[in-house]
PDB file of C-alpha atoms in Angstrom:
ATOM      1  CA  MET A   1      16.042  -1.475  -0.140  1.00 46.00           C
ATOM      2  CA  SER A   2      17.598  -4.133  -2.436  1.00 50.00           C
ATOM      3  CA  HIS A   3      14.851  -4.072  -5.056  1.00 65.00           C
ATOM      4  CA  PRO A   4      13.375  -0.681  -6.030  1.00 87.00           C
ATOM      5  CA  ALA A   5       9.746  -0.234  -5.031  1.00 95.00           C
ATOM      6  CA  PHE A   6       7.101   1.205  -7.298  1.00 98.00           C
ATOM      7  CA  GLY A   7       5.736   4.511  -6.009  1.00 97.00           C
ATOM      8  CA  VAL A   8       1.938   4.739  -5.943  1.00 98.00           C
ATOM      9  CA  ASP A   9      -0.073   7.916  -5.401  1.00 97.00           C
ATOM     10  CA  ILE A  10      -3.605   6.933  -4.388  1.00 97.00           C
ATOM     11  CA  SER A  11      -6.674   9.083  -5.017  1.00 96.00           C
ATOM     12  CA  LYS A  12     -10.376   8.328  -4.875  1.00 95.00           C
ATOM     13  CA  THR A  13     -10.560   7.428  -8.572  1.00 96.00           C
ATOM     14  CA  HIS A  14      -7.020   6.697  -9.770  1.00 96.00           C
ATOM     15  CA  LEU A  15      -3.649   5.170  -8.971  1.00 98.00           C
ATOM     16  CA  ASP A  16      -0.643   7.056 -10.347  1.00 97.00           C
ATOM     17  CA  VAL A  17       2.303   4.667 -10.476  1.00 98.00           C
ATOM     18  CA  PHE A  18       6.007   5.256 -11.065  1.00 97.00           C
ATOM     19  CA  ASP A  19       8.057   2.249 -12.202  1.00 96.00           C
ATOM     20  CA  PRO A  20      11.688   2.912 -11.146  1.00 95.00           C
ATOM     21  CA  HIS A  21      13.009   0.042 -13.288  1.00 93.00           C
ATOM     22  CA  GLN A  22      11.914   1.665 -16.539  1.00 93.00           C
ATOM     23  CA  ALA A  23      11.466   5.238 -15.269  1.00 94.00           C
ATOM     24  CA  ARG A  24       7.905   5.139 -16.592  1.00 96.00           C
ATOM     25  CA  TYR A  25       4.583   6.417 -15.290  1.00 97.00           C
ATOM     26  CA  HIS A  26       1.315   4.489 -15.379  1.00 97.00           C
ATOM     27  CA  ARG A  27      -2.216   5.459 -14.419  1.00 98.00           C
ATOM     28  CA  PHE A  28      -4.850   2.920 -13.397  1.00 98.00           C
ATOM     29  CA  GLU A  29      -8.360   3.266 -12.051  1.00 97.00           C
ATOM     30  CA  ASN A  30      -8.679   2.700  -8.317  1.00 97.00           C
ATOM     31  CA  THR A  31     -10.935  -0.299  -8.922  1.00 97.00           C
ATOM     32  CA  PRO A  32     -10.430  -4.077  -8.783  1.00 96.00           C
ATOM     33  CA  ALA A  33      -9.656  -4.033 -12.515  1.00 97.00           C
ATOM     34  CA  GLY A  34      -7.077  -1.293 -12.016  1.00 97.00           C
ATOM     35  CA  HIS A  35      -5.551  -3.175  -9.101  1.00 98.00           C
ATOM     36  CA  GLY A  36      -5.185  -6.231 -11.328  1.00 97.00           C
ATOM     37  CA  ALA A  37      -3.504  -4.162 -14.030  1.00 97.00           C
ATOM     38  CA  LEU A  38      -0.979  -2.874 -11.488  1.00 98.00           C
ATOM     39  CA  VAL A  39      -0.249  -6.410 -10.280  1.00 97.00           C
ATOM     40  CA  SER A  40       0.378  -7.456 -13.893  1.00 96.00           C
ATOM     41  CA  LEU A  41       3.370  -5.084 -14.007  1.00 96.00           C
ATOM     42  CA  GLY A  42       5.090  -7.459 -11.589  1.00 95.00           C
ATOM     43  CA  PRO A  43       6.208  -5.118  -8.794  1.00 96.00           C
ATOM     44  CA  GLU A  44       8.018  -6.758  -5.896  1.00 96.00           C
ATOM     45  CA  ALA A  45       7.228  -3.860  -3.570  1.00 97.00           C
ATOM     46  CA  LEU A  46       4.995  -0.798  -3.461  1.00 98.00           C
ATOM     47  CA  VAL A  47       5.339   2.368  -1.412  1.00 98.00           C
ATOM     48  CA  PHE A  48       2.347   4.644  -0.897  1.00 97.00           C
ATOM     49  CA  GLU A  49       0.926   7.202   1.501  1.00 96.00           C
ATOM     50  CA  ALA A  50      -1.767   6.497   4.070  1.00 92.00           C
ATOM     51  CA  THR A  51      -4.980   7.746   2.450  1.00 90.00           C
ATOM     52  CA  GLY A  52      -7.722   6.392   4.691  1.00 85.00           C
ATOM     53  CA  PRO A  53     -10.690   4.735   2.963  1.00 88.00           C
ATOM     54  CA  TYR A  54      -9.345   5.383  -0.555  1.00 91.00           C
ATOM     55  CA  GLY A  55      -6.541   2.898   0.001  1.00 92.00           C
ATOM     56  CA  GLU A  56      -8.159   0.144   2.056  1.00 92.00           C
ATOM     57  CA  VAL A  57      -9.331  -2.089  -0.811  1.00 94.00           C
ATOM     58  CA  PHE A  58      -6.095  -1.395  -2.709  1.00 96.00           C
ATOM     59  CA  GLU A  59      -3.987  -2.462   0.277  1.00 96.00           C
ATOM     60  CA  GLN A  60      -5.900  -5.717   0.709  1.00 94.00           C
ATOM     61  CA  ALA A  61      -5.642  -6.533  -3.010  1.00 96.00           C
ATOM     62  CA  MET A  62      -1.889  -5.901  -3.143  1.00 97.00           C
ATOM     63  CA  HIS A  63      -1.294  -7.865   0.062  1.00 96.00           C
ATOM     64  CA  LYS A  64      -3.328 -10.777  -1.315  1.00 96.00           C
ATOM     65  CA  ALA A  65      -1.183 -10.676  -4.478  1.00 97.00           C
ATOM     66  CA  GLY A  66       1.911 -11.212  -2.328  1.00 96.00           C
ATOM     67  CA  ILE A  67       3.450  -7.793  -2.954  1.00 97.00           C
ATOM     68  CA  ARG A  68       5.564  -6.264  -0.189  1.00 97.00           C
ATOM     69  CA  LEU A  69       3.954  -3.045   1.030  1.00 97.00           C
ATOM     70  CA  HIS A  70       5.437   0.084   2.595  1.00 97.00           C
ATOM     71  CA  ARG A  71       3.010   2.745   3.827  1.00 96.00           C
ATOM     72  CA  VAL A  72       4.332   6.169   4.817  1.00 95.00           C
ATOM     73  CA  ASN A  73       2.943   9.199   6.588  1.00 92.00           C
ATOM     74  CA  PRO A  74       1.943  11.877   4.010  1.00 93.00           C
ATOM     75  CA  ARG A  75       3.680  14.578   6.052  1.00 92.00           C
ATOM     76  CA  GLN A  76       6.940  12.628   6.004  1.00 92.00           C
ATOM     77  CA  ALA A  77       6.691  12.121   2.240  1.00 94.00           C
ATOM     78  CA  ARG A  78       6.109  15.837   1.694  1.00 95.00           C
ATOM     79  CA  GLU A  79       9.051  16.776   3.909  1.00 94.00           C
ATOM     80  CA  PHE A  80      11.238  14.280   2.046  1.00 95.00           C
ATOM     81  CA  ALA A  81      10.231  15.940  -1.241  1.00 94.00           C
ATOM     82  CA  ARG A  82      11.149  19.380   0.085  1.00 95.00           C
ATOM     83  CA  ALA A  83      14.458  18.060   1.420  1.00 93.00           C
ATOM     84  CA  THR A  84      15.342  16.862  -2.085  1.00 92.00           C
ATOM     85  CA  GLY A  85      14.419  20.247  -3.566  1.00 93.00           C
ATOM     86  CA  GLN A  86      11.103  19.131  -5.062  1.00 91.00           C
ATOM     87  CA  LEU A  87       8.646  21.897  -4.202  1.00 91.00           C
ATOM     88  CA  ALA A  88       6.093  21.208  -6.937  1.00 91.00           C
ATOM     89  CA  LYS A  89       3.323  18.714  -6.208  1.00 92.00           C
ATOM     90  CA  THR A  90       1.383  16.600  -8.705  1.00 95.00           C
ATOM     91  CA  ASP A  91       0.122  13.023  -8.552  1.00 95.00           C
ATOM     92  CA  ARG A  92       2.883  11.818 -10.885  1.00 96.00           C
ATOM     93  CA  LEU A  93       5.577  13.682  -8.971  1.00 96.00           C
ATOM     94  CA  ASP A  94       4.270  12.271  -5.702  1.00 96.00           C
ATOM     95  CA  ALA A  95       4.544   8.730  -7.094  1.00 97.00           C
ATOM     96  CA  ARG A  96       8.125   9.379  -8.176  1.00 97.00           C
ATOM     97  CA  ILE A  97       9.039  10.909  -4.810  1.00 96.00           C
ATOM     98  CA  LEU A  98       7.619   7.867  -3.007  1.00 97.00           C
ATOM     99  CA  ALA A  99       9.740   5.539  -5.145  1.00 96.00           C
ATOM    100  CA  ALA A 100      12.830   7.650  -4.375  1.00 96.00           C
ATOM    101  CA  MET A 101      11.958   7.615  -0.684  1.00 95.00           C
ATOM    102  CA  ALA A 102      11.885   3.802  -0.733  1.00 93.00           C
ATOM    103  CA  CYS A 103      15.310   3.684  -2.417  1.00 92.00           C
ATOM    104  CA  GLN A 104      16.991   6.010   0.053  1.00 92.00           C
ATOM    105  CA  MET A 105      15.333   5.012   3.310  1.00 92.00           C
ATOM    106  CA  SER A 106      14.748   1.781   5.185  1.00 91.00           C
ATOM    107  CA  LEU A 107      10.953   1.675   5.331  1.00 93.00           C
ATOM    108  CA  PRO A 108       9.157  -0.825   7.569  1.00 91.00           C
ATOM    109  CA  VAL A 109       6.982  -3.451   5.921  1.00 94.00           C
ATOM    110  CA  TYR A 110       3.289  -2.689   6.247  1.00 94.00           C
ATOM    111  CA  ARG A 111       0.651  -5.361   6.749  1.00 92.00           C
ATOM    112  CA  PRO A 112      -2.988  -4.366   6.197  1.00 93.00           C
ATOM    113  CA  LEU A 113      -5.405  -4.759   9.070  1.00 92.00           C
ATOM    114  CA  SER A 114      -7.433  -7.929   9.284  1.00 93.00           C
ATOM    115  CA  PRO A 115     -11.116  -7.515   8.320  1.00 93.00           C
ATOM    116  CA  ALA A 116     -12.116  -7.906  11.982  1.00 96.00           C
ATOM    117  CA  VAL A 117      -9.789  -5.126  13.147  1.00 96.00           C
ATOM    118  CA  GLN A 118     -10.756  -2.880  10.227  1.00 95.00           C
ATOM    119  CA  LEU A 119     -14.444  -3.240  11.110  1.00 96.00           C
ATOM    120  CA  LEU A 120     -13.678  -2.557  14.779  1.00 98.00           C
ATOM    121  CA  ARG A 121     -11.803   0.596  13.749  1.00 96.00           C
ATOM    122  CA  ASP A 122     -14.794   1.737  11.670  1.00 96.00           C
ATOM    123  CA  LEU A 123     -17.226   1.050  14.524  1.00 98.00           C
ATOM    124  CA  GLN A 124     -14.991   2.922  16.957  1.00 97.00           C
ATOM    125  CA  ALA A 125     -14.658   5.865  14.562  1.00 96.00           C
ATOM    126  CA  TYR A 126     -18.431   6.067  14.123  1.00 98.00           C
ATOM    127  CA  ARG A 127     -18.898   6.013  17.897  1.00 98.00           C
ATOM    128  CA  HIS A 128     -16.419   8.889  18.151  1.00 97.00           C
ATOM    129  CA  ASP A 129     -18.437  10.831  15.551  1.00 98.00           C
ATOM    130  CA  LEU A 130     -21.586  10.300  17.608  1.00 98.00           C
ATOM    131  CA  LEU A 131     -19.821  11.591  20.722  1.00 98.00           C
ATOM    132  CA  GLU A 132     -18.656  14.694  18.849  1.00 98.00           C
ATOM    133  CA  ALA A 133     -22.182  15.312  17.557  1.00 98.00           C
ATOM    134  CA  ARG A 134     -23.589  15.026  21.082  1.00 98.00           C
ATOM    135  CA  LYS A 135     -20.918  17.387  22.403  1.00 97.00           C
ATOM    136  CA  ALA A 136     -21.892  19.938  19.740  1.00 97.00           C
ATOM    137  CA  CYS A 137     -25.554  19.678  20.748  1.00 97.00           C
ATOM    138  CA  LEU A 138     -24.689  20.132  24.421  1.00 97.00           C
ATOM    139  CA  ASN A 139     -22.725  23.268  23.525  1.00 96.00           C
ATOM    140  CA  GLN A 140     -25.677  24.572  21.505  1.00 96.00           C
ATOM    141  CA  LEU A 141     -27.914  23.946  24.493  1.00 94.00           C
ATOM    142  CA  GLU A 142     -25.841  26.515  26.391  1.00 92.00           C
ATOM    143  CA  ARG A 143     -26.346  29.042  23.605  1.00 92.00           C
ATOM    144  CA  TYR A 144     -30.034  28.812  22.729  1.00 92.00           C
ATOM    145  CA  ARG A 145     -32.738  29.942  25.146  1.00 89.00           C
ATOM    146  CA  HIS A 146     -35.896  29.571  23.060  1.00 90.00           C
ATOM    147  CA  GLY A 147     -38.099  26.751  24.335  1.00 90.00           C
ATOM    148  CA  SER A 148     -38.722  25.001  20.996  1.00 93.00           C
ATOM    149  CA  LEU A 149     -35.023  25.034  20.067  1.00 94.00           C
ATOM    150  CA  ARG A 150     -34.001  23.638  23.425  1.00 95.00           C
ATOM    151  CA  ARG A 151     -36.660  20.948  23.103  1.00 95.00           C
ATOM    152  CA  ARG A 152     -35.327  19.874  19.701  1.00 96.00           C
ATOM    153  CA  LEU A 153     -31.765  19.843  21.006  1.00 96.00           C
ATOM    154  CA  LYS A 154     -32.713  17.725  24.014  1.00 96.00           C
ATOM    155  CA  GLN A 155     -34.490  15.265  21.715  1.00 97.00           C
ATOM    156  CA  ARG A 156     -31.420  15.012  19.520  1.00 97.00           C
ATOM    157  CA  ILE A 157     -29.122  14.579  22.527  1.00 98.00           C
ATOM    158  CA  ALA A 158     -31.327  11.760  23.800  1.00 98.00           C
ATOM    159  CA  ALA A 159     -31.314  10.099  20.364  1.00 98.00           C
ATOM    160  CA  LEU A 160     -27.532  10.367  20.110  1.00 98.00           C
ATOM    161  CA  THR A 161     -27.132   8.938  23.616  1.00 98.00           C
ATOM    162  CA  ARG A 162     -29.222   5.914  22.585  1.00 98.00           C
ATOM    163  CA  GLN A 163     -27.137   5.468  19.441  1.00 98.00           C
ATOM    164  CA  ILE A 164     -23.911   5.609  21.454  1.00 98.00           C
ATOM    165  CA  ALA A 165     -25.228   2.925  23.818  1.00 98.00           C
ATOM    166  CA  SER A 166     -26.226   0.818  20.807  1.00 98.00           C
ATOM    167  CA  MET A 167     -22.744   1.219  19.318  1.00 98.00           C
ATOM    168  CA  ASP A 168     -21.171   0.148  22.618  1.00 97.00           C
ATOM    169  CA  SER A 169     -23.223  -3.054  22.504  1.00 98.00           C
ATOM    170  CA  GLU A 170     -22.326  -3.682  18.855  1.00 98.00           C
ATOM    171  CA  ILE A 171     -18.625  -3.130  19.525  1.00 98.00           C
ATOM    172  CA  ALA A 172     -18.673  -5.486  22.521  1.00 98.00           C
ATOM    173  CA  ALA A 173     -20.464  -8.161  20.474  1.00 98.00           C
ATOM    174  CA  HIS A 174     -17.981  -7.797  17.615  1.00 98.00           C
ATOM    175  CA  ILE A 175     -14.996  -8.223  19.942  1.00 98.00           C
ATOM    176  CA  LYS A 176     -16.584 -11.229  21.634  1.00 97.00           C
ATOM    177  CA  ALA A 177     -17.274 -12.902  18.274  1.00 98.00           C
ATOM    178  CA  ASP A 178     -13.610 -12.796  17.199  1.00 97.00           C
ATOM    179  CA  ASP A 179     -11.240 -15.099  19.094  1.00 96.00           C
ATOM    180  CA  ARG A 180      -8.147 -12.940  18.580  1.00 95.00           C
ATOM    181  CA  LEU A 181      -9.841  -9.711  19.588  1.00 97.00           C
ATOM    182  CA  ALA A 182     -11.550 -11.371  22.556  1.00 97.00           C
ATOM    183  CA  ALA A 183      -8.268 -12.802  23.888  1.00 96.00           C
ATOM    184  CA  ARG A 184      -6.455  -9.481  23.552  1.00 97.00           C
ATOM    185  CA  ALA A 185      -9.380  -7.547  25.040  1.00 97.00           C
ATOM    186  CA  GLN A 186      -9.433  -9.818  28.084  1.00 97.00           C
ATOM    187  CA  LEU A 187      -5.744  -9.213  28.763  1.00 96.00           C
ATOM    188  CA  ILE A 188      -5.956  -5.457  28.246  1.00 97.00           C
ATOM    189  CA  ALA A 189      -9.080  -5.025  30.374  1.00 97.00           C
ATOM    190  CA  SER A 190      -7.553  -7.025  33.237  1.00 96.00           C
ATOM    191  CA  GLU A 191      -5.154  -4.150  33.987  1.00 97.00           C
ATOM    192  CA  PRO A 192      -6.498  -1.830  36.731  1.00 96.00           C
ATOM    193  CA  GLY A 193      -7.673   1.498  35.342  1.00 95.00           C
ATOM    194  CA  VAL A 194      -8.376   0.215  31.826  1.00 97.00           C
ATOM    195  CA  GLY A 195     -12.064   0.306  30.940  1.00 96.00           C
ATOM    196  CA  PRO A 196     -14.047  -0.749  27.854  1.00 96.00           C
ATOM    197  CA  VAL A 197     -13.405   2.476  25.896  1.00 96.00           C
ATOM    198  CA  THR A 198      -9.630   2.311  26.373  1.00 97.00           C
ATOM    199  CA  THR A 199      -9.650  -1.406  25.561  1.00 98.00           C
ATOM    200  CA  THR A 200     -11.505  -0.786  22.308  1.00 97.00           C
ATOM    201  CA  SER A 201      -9.253   2.145  21.440  1.00 97.00           C
ATOM    202  CA  LEU A 202      -6.124   0.030  21.893  1.00 98.00           C
ATOM    203  CA  LEU A 203      -7.529  -2.840  19.834  1.00 98.00           C
ATOM    204  CA  ALA A 204      -8.672  -0.561  17.020  1.00 97.00           C
ATOM    205  CA  LEU A 205      -6.044   2.182  16.970  1.00 96.00           C
ATOM    206  CA  LEU A 206      -2.921   0.293  18.052  1.00 96.00           C
ATOM    207  CA  PRO A 207      -3.254  -3.246  16.646  1.00 95.00           C
ATOM    208  CA  GLU A 208       0.568  -3.449  16.707  1.00 94.00           C
ATOM    209  CA  LEU A 209       0.485  -3.550  20.520  1.00 95.00           C
ATOM    210  CA  GLY A 210       2.483  -6.535  21.750  1.00 94.00           C
ATOM    211  CA  THR A 211       4.913  -6.429  18.814  1.00 93.00           C
ATOM    212  CA  LEU A 212       6.551  -3.088  19.666  1.00 93.00           C
ATOM    213  CA  THR A 213       9.360  -1.847  21.846  1.00 94.00           C
ATOM    214  CA  ARG A 214       8.296   0.470  24.650  1.00 94.00           C
ATOM    215  CA  ARG A 215       9.729   3.448  22.761  1.00 93.00           C
ATOM    216  CA  GLN A 216       7.880   2.536  19.575  1.00 93.00           C
ATOM    217  CA  ALA A 217       4.608   2.157  21.484  1.00 94.00           C
ATOM    218  CA  ALA A 218       5.055   5.531  23.208  1.00 94.00           C
ATOM    219  CA  ALA A 219       5.878   7.238  19.906  1.00 92.00           C
ATOM    220  CA  LEU A 220       2.837   5.812  18.107  1.00 92.00           C
ATOM    221  CA  ALA A 221       0.591   6.974  20.941  1.00 94.00           C
ATOM    222  CA  GLY A 222       2.197  10.424  20.971  1.00 92.00           C
ATOM    223  CA  LEU A 223       3.400   9.924  24.547  1.00 92.00           C
ATOM    224  CA  ALA A 224       7.153  10.059  23.940  1.00 85.00           C
ATOM    225  CA  PRO A 225       8.783  13.250  25.286  1.00 78.00           C
ATOM    226  CA  LEU A 226      10.675  14.971  22.469  1.00 70.00           C
ATOM    227  CA  ALA A 227      13.866  16.920  23.143  1.00 68.00           C
ATOM    228  CA  HIS A 228      14.267  20.522  21.982  1.00 67.00           C
ATOM    229  CA  ASP A 229      17.945  21.340  22.581  1.00 68.00           C
ATOM    230  CA  SER A 230      20.467  23.469  20.719  1.00 74.00           C
ATOM    231  CA  GLY A 231      24.001  24.188  21.919  1.00 78.00           C
ATOM    232  CA  ALA A 232      23.836  25.236  25.559  1.00 74.00           C
ATOM    233  CA  PHE A 233      20.058  25.665  25.356  1.00 72.00           C
ATOM    234  CA  ARG A 234      17.984  22.899  26.928  1.00 75.00           C
ATOM    235  CA  GLY A 235      14.353  23.248  25.962  1.00 70.00           C
ATOM    236  CA  THR A 236      11.312  21.748  27.635  1.00 71.00           C
ATOM    237  CA  ARG A 237      10.520  18.173  26.595  1.00 71.00           C
ATOM    238  CA  ARG A 238       7.096  17.952  24.997  1.00 75.00           C
ATOM    239  CA  ILE A 239       4.907  15.225  23.567  1.00 70.00           C
ATOM    240  CA  TRP A 240       3.786  15.685  19.977  1.00 70.00           C
ATOM    241  CA  GLY A 241       2.372  13.711  17.062  1.00 77.00           C
ATOM    242  CA  GLY A 242       1.174  10.140  17.268  1.00 85.00           C
ATOM    243  CA  ARG A 243      -2.404   8.896  17.204  1.00 90.00           C
ATOM    244  CA  ALA A 244      -4.422  11.593  18.923  1.00 92.00           C
ATOM    245  CA  ARG A 245      -7.561   9.604  19.771  1.00 94.00           C
ATOM    246  CA  LEU A 246      -5.449   6.812  21.218  1.00 96.00           C
ATOM    247  CA  ARG A 247      -3.585   9.315  23.393  1.00 96.00           C
ATOM    248  CA  GLU A 248      -6.896  10.743  24.641  1.00 96.00           C
ATOM    249  CA  ALA A 249      -8.101   7.275  25.658  1.00 96.00           C
ATOM    250  CA  LEU A 250      -4.850   6.484  27.468  1.00 97.00           C
ATOM    251  CA  TYR A 251      -4.958   9.825  29.279  1.00 96.00           C
ATOM    252  CA  MET A 252      -8.439   9.006  30.603  1.00 96.00           C
ATOM    253  CA  ALA A 253      -7.191   5.572  31.655  1.00 97.00           C
ATOM    254  CA  ALA A 254      -4.274   7.259  33.433  1.00 97.00           C
ATOM    255  CA  LEU A 255      -6.729   9.334  35.469  1.00 97.00           C
ATOM    256  CA  SER A 256      -8.260   6.116  36.732  1.00 97.00           C
ATOM    257  CA  ALA A 257      -4.948   4.258  37.123  1.00 97.00           C
ATOM    258  CA  SER A 258      -3.506   7.104  39.216  1.00 96.00           C
ATOM    259  CA  ARG A 259      -6.173   6.274  41.799  1.00 96.00           C
ATOM    260  CA  CYS A 260      -6.704   2.505  41.566  1.00 96.00           C
ATOM    261  CA  HIS A 261      -3.586   0.890  40.043  1.00 96.00           C
ATOM    262  CA  PRO A 262      -1.411  -0.525  42.875  1.00 95.00           C
ATOM    263  CA  ARG A 263       1.925   0.399  41.236  1.00 96.00           C
ATOM    264  CA  LEU A 264       1.027   3.431  39.162  1.00 97.00           C
ATOM    265  CA  ARG A 265      -0.795   5.083  42.035  1.00 96.00           C
ATOM    266  CA  GLN A 266       2.493   5.158  43.947  1.00 97.00           C
ATOM    267  CA  VAL A 267       4.355   6.509  40.905  1.00 97.00           C
ATOM    268  CA  TYR A 268       1.805   9.294  40.527  1.00 97.00           C
ATOM    269  CA  LYS A 269       2.048  10.164  44.224  1.00 97.00           C
ATOM    270  CA  ARG A 270       5.873  10.323  44.110  1.00 97.00           C
ATOM    271  CA  MET A 271       5.796  12.627  41.096  1.00 97.00           C
ATOM    272  CA  ARG A 272       3.251  14.953  42.671  1.00 97.00           C
ATOM    273  CA  ASP A 273       5.181  14.983  45.958  1.00 97.00           C
ATOM    274  CA  ALA A 274       8.265  15.954  43.940  1.00 97.00           C
ATOM    275  CA  GLY A 275       6.390  18.983  42.617  1.00 96.00           C
ATOM    276  CA  LYS A 276       5.572  17.693  39.127  1.00 95.00           C
ATOM    277  CA  PRO A 277       2.431  19.241  37.562  1.00 95.00           C
ATOM    278  CA  PRO A 278      -0.643  16.971  37.518  1.00 96.00           C
ATOM    279  CA  LYS A 279      -0.813  16.800  33.719  1.00 95.00           C
ATOM    280  CA  LEU A 280       2.867  15.888  33.381  1.00 94.00           C
ATOM    281  CA  ALA A 281       2.434  13.150  35.984  1.00 96.00           C
ATOM    282  CA  LEU A 282      -0.639  11.781  34.202  1.00 97.00           C
ATOM    283  CA  ILE A 283       1.167  11.684  30.855  1.00 96.00           C
ATOM    284  CA  ALA A 284       3.935   9.700  32.546  1.00 96.00           C
ATOM    285  CA  ILE A 285       1.326   7.322  33.986  1.00 97.00           C
ATOM    286  CA  ALA A 286      -0.293   6.915  30.553  1.00 97.00           C
ATOM    287  CA  ARG A 287       3.101   6.054  29.053  1.00 97.00           C
ATOM    288  CA  LYS A 288       3.894   3.548  31.820  1.00 97.00           C
ATOM    289  CA  LEU A 289       0.438   1.989  31.483  1.00 98.00           C
ATOM    290  CA  LEU A 290       0.977   1.549  27.750  1.00 98.00           C
ATOM    291  CA  THR A 291       4.380  -0.040  28.426  1.00 97.00           C
ATOM    292  CA  ILE A 292       2.783  -2.497  30.858  1.00 97.00           C
ATOM    293  CA  LEU A 293       0.068  -3.460  28.364  1.00 98.00           C
ATOM    294  CA  ASN A 294       2.564  -3.853  25.521  1.00 96.00           C
ATOM    295  CA  ALA A 295       4.731  -6.160  27.646  1.00 96.00           C
ATOM    296  CA  LYS A 296       1.706  -8.128  28.828  1.00 95.00           C
ATOM    297  CA  LEU A 297       0.550  -8.842  25.280  1.00 95.00           C
ATOM    298  CA  LYS A 298       4.097  -9.574  24.109  1.00 92.00           C
ATOM    299  CA  ASN A 299       4.741 -12.068  26.902  1.00 87.00           C
ATOM    300  CA  THR A 300       1.354 -13.762  26.778  1.00 80.00           C
ATOM    301  CA  ASN A 301       1.097 -13.647  22.957  1.00 64.00           C
ATOM    302  CA  PRO A 302      -2.703 -14.154  22.599  1.00 55.00           C
ATOM    303  CA  GLN A 303      -2.595 -14.554  18.788  1.00 52.00           C
ATOM    304  CA  HIS A 304      -1.532 -10.906  18.589  1.00 46.00           C
ATOM    305  CA  SER A 305      -1.058 -10.750  14.802  1.00 46.00           C
ATOM    306  CA  CYS A 306      -4.161  -8.773  13.914  1.00 48.00           C
TER     307      CYS A 306
END
């Protein structure tokens, strides 16, 4: 990186900043006023960890100020710290480690999500929470036998089911109201085997789709087989990491595509005839389906910069 990036450790209340030019630390409140104070230091680039809701407003403010952003996985930052011999962990040390990471590695530029995609992601996450709550109630229904408890659980399950249906309608309306999302959704949903849930998951959890290589897309979805070899030993390839909820949605789509997709159905049949386990074959179908969708969006280019 030609110009050193400021390292920023983000918490709910504060921003701990390391300025590599002057080797100085700063602390600002994680508020609009604090964001403005950070901008006044004149950084050309910032590197920070993904922190969920604590960083969303910060990211938008820095992007609006024209500062180049680099967002890294917290696990990768921690492993980088250990690799450099830094075992201690404080907010100030984290900021310094992030700045060092930017100096020694080529980090991709990060662009915050558009407001429409961010809202879609929030709606999708809330729907997922409702599904998890309903699953918990259904499990409790298996446990409890007392009539009044079962009655309460059934009432709650019914209420959650109504809320999930309401969220589905709200999500569909939100996608329809945004031209970019609507165009991308139409292309994604036109592929056999891809239903509304998978379409929403791809729009919300993989907004980069259409700008990636097939290997990048598979890695982000956690569908890339990882080698585990050493010397003469050849270990079993396994998938690991990536965006778990996205992988779950693609796996469900693969179940459908293995039956109704003209091309992928034949691929699934060949793999099963060759003795491949069903789950392995379905993971392969999910990866191929993602590759098809990525290429479709890349070639058609329906305003894919979300």
